[in-house]
Structure formats: C-alpha cells, structure tokens
C-alpha cells in the first residue's frame, strides 16, 4: 500500500474548481482610503485594490493572531492552522486542495511516499530531498525525529508540554520515531494506525536549529518552517505579516506579501472589506451576502467536513436521558435556521456525519422538525413541566459562523417544547483551552463548538475514548468500530465502519446536530486564482491580487 507522488510535485497545483463562484466585475473605482492598520507597502486599498502589487490581506474571525509555533496555531481553531501553520510550515502529509468538486485526499508533503507494515503499526516515510527550512537548516529524517519527539516524548530535551496539550492529541499513539537514514523515517505506533497519514497532516515541522537557539518558549516569536511563506512581523491583536518564500520546494506563491488581521466582529469585517482595509474576509454576515455580490465582490461557498453541534454533558440531567436528547433534536427547525438566519450559507445536519465526509450515508439522516414528537419524548422521560439547561457558546472563531443569532434561534425553538436553555457566551480561545482538556466551560451542561472529522482520529477524540469527548457518552459498539477502523488499511472499508458508527451516534444523540456550514468567504474582485475546496484549509499560493 505504498503511496507515492510524481517527482517534485507542486504543493498546490493550479486546478479549476466547481464550487459556487459569484463574480461580478462591477468597477470598484472611487474607493481609495488606506486603512491605518494596513499601511505597509502593498496594503489593500478601497474596493480590494492594491497600492503595491502582490499583497493579500485577509480578515479572520479569530479574536487574536494565532500562536506561531507549529501546531500551537490551533489555539484559534482550524482557522489558525488554515492561515498560519499551513503558510509557515509543512507536515509530512497534507490535503490536496486543488479541486473543489471532491473531498480532498491526503497527498505527499515533506514526505514523498509512505508505506505501512503488514499490521499497520509501523510506517516508513521516504522524505522529500533538497528542502531547507527558512533559516537554511536542511530538512531530513533527523529534523523529522526532532519535531516528533518535541510533540510527543517527555524524555526529550525539547519536549514542549504546551504543544503536546494543544496539538499532540492526534499523534498520541506514536511510540517512537527513528531516522533510518538521511531521507527515510520510520514511525512505530503503540498499535495499528491505519490512518496515520491523515492525522499527520497537521503535525508541522519547525527548524531544529531555530528551536534550539530560541528555546521552546521563544521559537514562536521568530518562527521558522519550510512553508510557502516566511515570518516578517507580528503585532498581537492587530496583524501578522508574512512574505513569499521564493525558494519554496513547490514553487513560490504568486503574491509577495500575506497580511492576516483578526477581526472577530462580523460587521467590522464587512466594513473592512468594503473600505479596502482587507481584500478577503472569512464568514460574512449572511444578510450582507446579496449586497456584497451586487457590489462586485466574490462570494465563495462549498460543502466541507464541518458540523455545528451542541455537545451534551450526558453524565447529568437532563441530558443523561436519551429521550431528552432526541427531543431536542426533533425540536429545532434547521431549515428555518438555514433559510432565515444563515441565508443559505449552511445545510441542515440531520445526523452526526457531515455530507462532505466519505462516511456520510443519506440513510443515516434521522432528525427533522417535529415539535409534537419532541414534547412526547419529554413527557415519556417524565419532564411534563419542562426542563432547564445551560449552554456555553463561543462569540466568534473558526467554523462557528454567527453563533449569537444561531443560538438565540435554537433557544426559542427549544423553549417552545419545554426545554429552557440559558446561554453563556465565552471567548473562543478560552473555550478551546477548556475543551482540549475535556471540560465544558463555566460548568454548563452543554457546549456549542464547531467540529470536524477531516482527520480520521477526530472520530475517537470527539465521541470515543479521546480526552476531548466532553459528553461523557460512551458506547462499546461505537468504540469497537473506531478501533476496527484504526486497524483497517482500506479507506473505503474505514468509511463503512464510520458510517455504521454514525448510525448509532445519531440515534443515541449525545449531540444536538444543527447544521453543516458551507464555508462562506468573500473576496474582492481583483483577487484571482482561488479555488474553494471542500476543506477547512485553503491554498493561497496560486492567488493573485491584480
């Protein structure tokens, strides 16, 4: 089962997507004021223009610049990996983001090929040659071992506990990493790990030289990777500036400069786009989409591996009763939420598995809007007078869409059948700090958090034996299916196993299954070459600003 790429493939080769692209070429002339926060040469100008060619300015949903040390960028969720980690660094593997019509497969990154042994508990990676870190340090098997030990090995001098806690969950089963020779790496696992290449997509490699010189705590101040962009400067809470890596092994990015700005407020993001402070924004307010299209901006959407749930604490009332959990799932009007609050930028989630996941099976769709059935289930559970609950939800952040209005709509639907929910807002990064150690913030009885199964290990993390299963719900049959998947090298076979697990999870309802996002983002008319993939991640290397 060797996975081998053609010699020296580009990291994200150009391709035509089939995603929804609404491009209106109306002139945006007349806008000219530059934003003070983007006063560097090449900052975006009014209407998405550019004072200096080749500068792409992105308005993120994050409340701050993500941390810059490899996988620590996950402190702002997958958006941190999307715009920081994937630009500064590479992993052994990556997702192919070049075709918006397919679920992105795992393809070579810093490894050119890989092959498991017969039992799937040891993998051999042939590494890409001729690659250097931004500081000139050579990429080789020793560098790979250094990084993997930094993530996972407490006995290693440069083991980084914070990195392990933030980003090491997906590779906790690595037993040893060995440099067989300069360009061959062997990873031995604690047991069979059929989808290790998927889980390695977000294990990013930093320069051992830079880490040794700066130390674990200092490396994030001057990060050094092998990625398509290099670090220039950061102003916390304001902006991160990156420069194209002219020597990138897959070819230099088209734009010269990438500037990232954290703008958690949706209205402020749109204002920044309209005024020209930025020429790309994540997650526009749905109500603004028609006017943005009319003004000549490009609105991009596509299905991707995303689910927006409430995760119930099933160890306490009322969510310890499956009938109450099912009642909640029948009580909410998902289609109305998608049509009236989200303006078509999301799809109803009728089961746990997103539609843009290979394990999705239409026959597992279960829940529709049926408030009478919800009331009957509550009565059957003994809650004739209704129940009360509390929800911790993020105010913004990666994949969270417009959580305030969405949760208020759900709160109304649930109250109509007798489930009264108190909403407790919390800042996104603070929520993640709790979630990654298995806690629901503030002692709430449920947590609203955007999730994904893009990496296969997330099935077990969220709903199996993983520490981030905050529900306290465990099903022996589901966990047995997850273990069987870990031992099954055939991808189609694993998808069937996850589909079986999905049917059980959906029926048992440890989550409130709400919507699957369509990943809306808005680009100025002069931003060209972007393909909207079915992924949390994006390729900006082929993007140009004309």
Short mmCIF file of N, CA and C in Angstrom, two decimals, residues 25 34 66 72 77 107 140 151 154 160 164 167 198 422-423 427 436 438 442 506 529 531-532 534:
data_model
loop_
_atom_site.label_atom_id
_atom_site.label_comp_id
_atom_site.label_asym_id
_atom_site.label_seq_id
_atom_site.Cartn_x
_atom_site.Cartn_y
_atom_site.Cartn_z
N UNK A 25 -18.13 41.77 -12.09
CA UNK A 25 -16.97 42.59 -12.44
C UNK A 25 -17.29 44.08 -12.39
N UNK A 34 -6.61 54.25 2.47
CA UNK A 34 -5.94 53.08 3.02
C UNK A 34 -6.20 53.00 4.52
N UNK A 66 -3.28 33.91 15.75
CA UNK A 66 -2.97 32.60 16.32
C UNK A 66 -1.52 32.50 16.75
N UNK A 72 0.76 24.97 17.58
CA UNK A 72 0.17 25.86 18.58
C UNK A 72 -0.81 26.83 17.96
N UNK A 77 -8.28 27.50 16.76
CA UNK A 77 -9.01 26.53 15.98
C UNK A 77 -8.37 26.26 14.63
N UNK A 107 -2.20 13.69 0.50
CA UNK A 107 -1.16 13.55 -0.51
C UNK A 107 0.20 13.92 0.10
N UNK A 140 15.52 16.79 6.83
CA UNK A 140 15.93 15.39 6.72
C UNK A 140 15.27 14.59 7.84
N UNK A 151 6.84 17.01 20.02
CA UNK A 151 5.40 16.88 20.21
C UNK A 151 5.05 15.84 21.27
N UNK A 154 8.16 13.00 26.44
CA UNK A 154 8.51 13.76 27.65
C UNK A 154 9.98 13.63 28.06
N UNK A 160 7.81 19.81 24.38
CA UNK A 160 7.09 21.04 24.69
C UNK A 160 5.70 20.66 25.17
N UNK A 164 2.22 19.76 23.14
CA UNK A 164 1.61 18.44 23.28
C UNK A 164 0.14 18.57 23.66
N UNK A 167 -1.73 20.44 20.47
CA UNK A 167 -1.73 19.85 19.13
C UNK A 167 -1.26 18.40 19.09
N UNK A 198 -3.35 10.60 7.60
CA UNK A 198 -4.37 11.64 7.78
C UNK A 198 -4.10 12.46 9.02
N UNK A 422 -30.30 28.46 29.17
CA UNK A 422 -29.58 29.70 29.45
C UNK A 422 -28.30 29.72 28.62
N UNK A 423 -28.07 30.82 27.88
CA UNK A 423 -26.91 30.95 27.02
C UNK A 423 -25.77 31.67 27.75
N UNK A 427 -15.27 33.66 25.14
CA UNK A 427 -14.30 33.95 24.07
C UNK A 427 -13.73 32.64 23.54
N UNK A 436 -9.90 21.31 25.09
CA UNK A 436 -8.79 20.40 24.81
C UNK A 436 -8.38 19.56 26.02
N UNK A 438 -10.90 18.45 28.02
CA UNK A 438 -12.11 17.69 28.30
C UNK A 438 -13.12 18.38 29.20
N UNK A 442 -17.41 26.93 32.38
CA UNK A 442 -18.41 27.53 33.25
C UNK A 442 -19.38 26.57 33.90
N UNK A 506 -26.01 8.92 15.93
CA UNK A 506 -27.15 9.76 15.59
C UNK A 506 -28.38 9.35 16.39
N UNK A 529 -7.58 33.50 -8.91
CA UNK A 529 -6.85 32.23 -8.82
C UNK A 529 -7.22 31.37 -7.64
N UNK A 531 -9.34 28.67 -5.47
CA UNK A 531 -10.25 27.54 -5.57
C UNK A 531 -10.81 27.28 -4.18
N UNK A 532 -12.15 27.26 -4.06
CA UNK A 532 -12.80 26.97 -2.78
C UNK A 532 -12.88 25.45 -2.61
N UNK A 534 -13.36 21.64 -0.58
CA UNK A 534 -14.23 21.02 0.43
C UNK A 534 -13.38 20.71 1.66
#
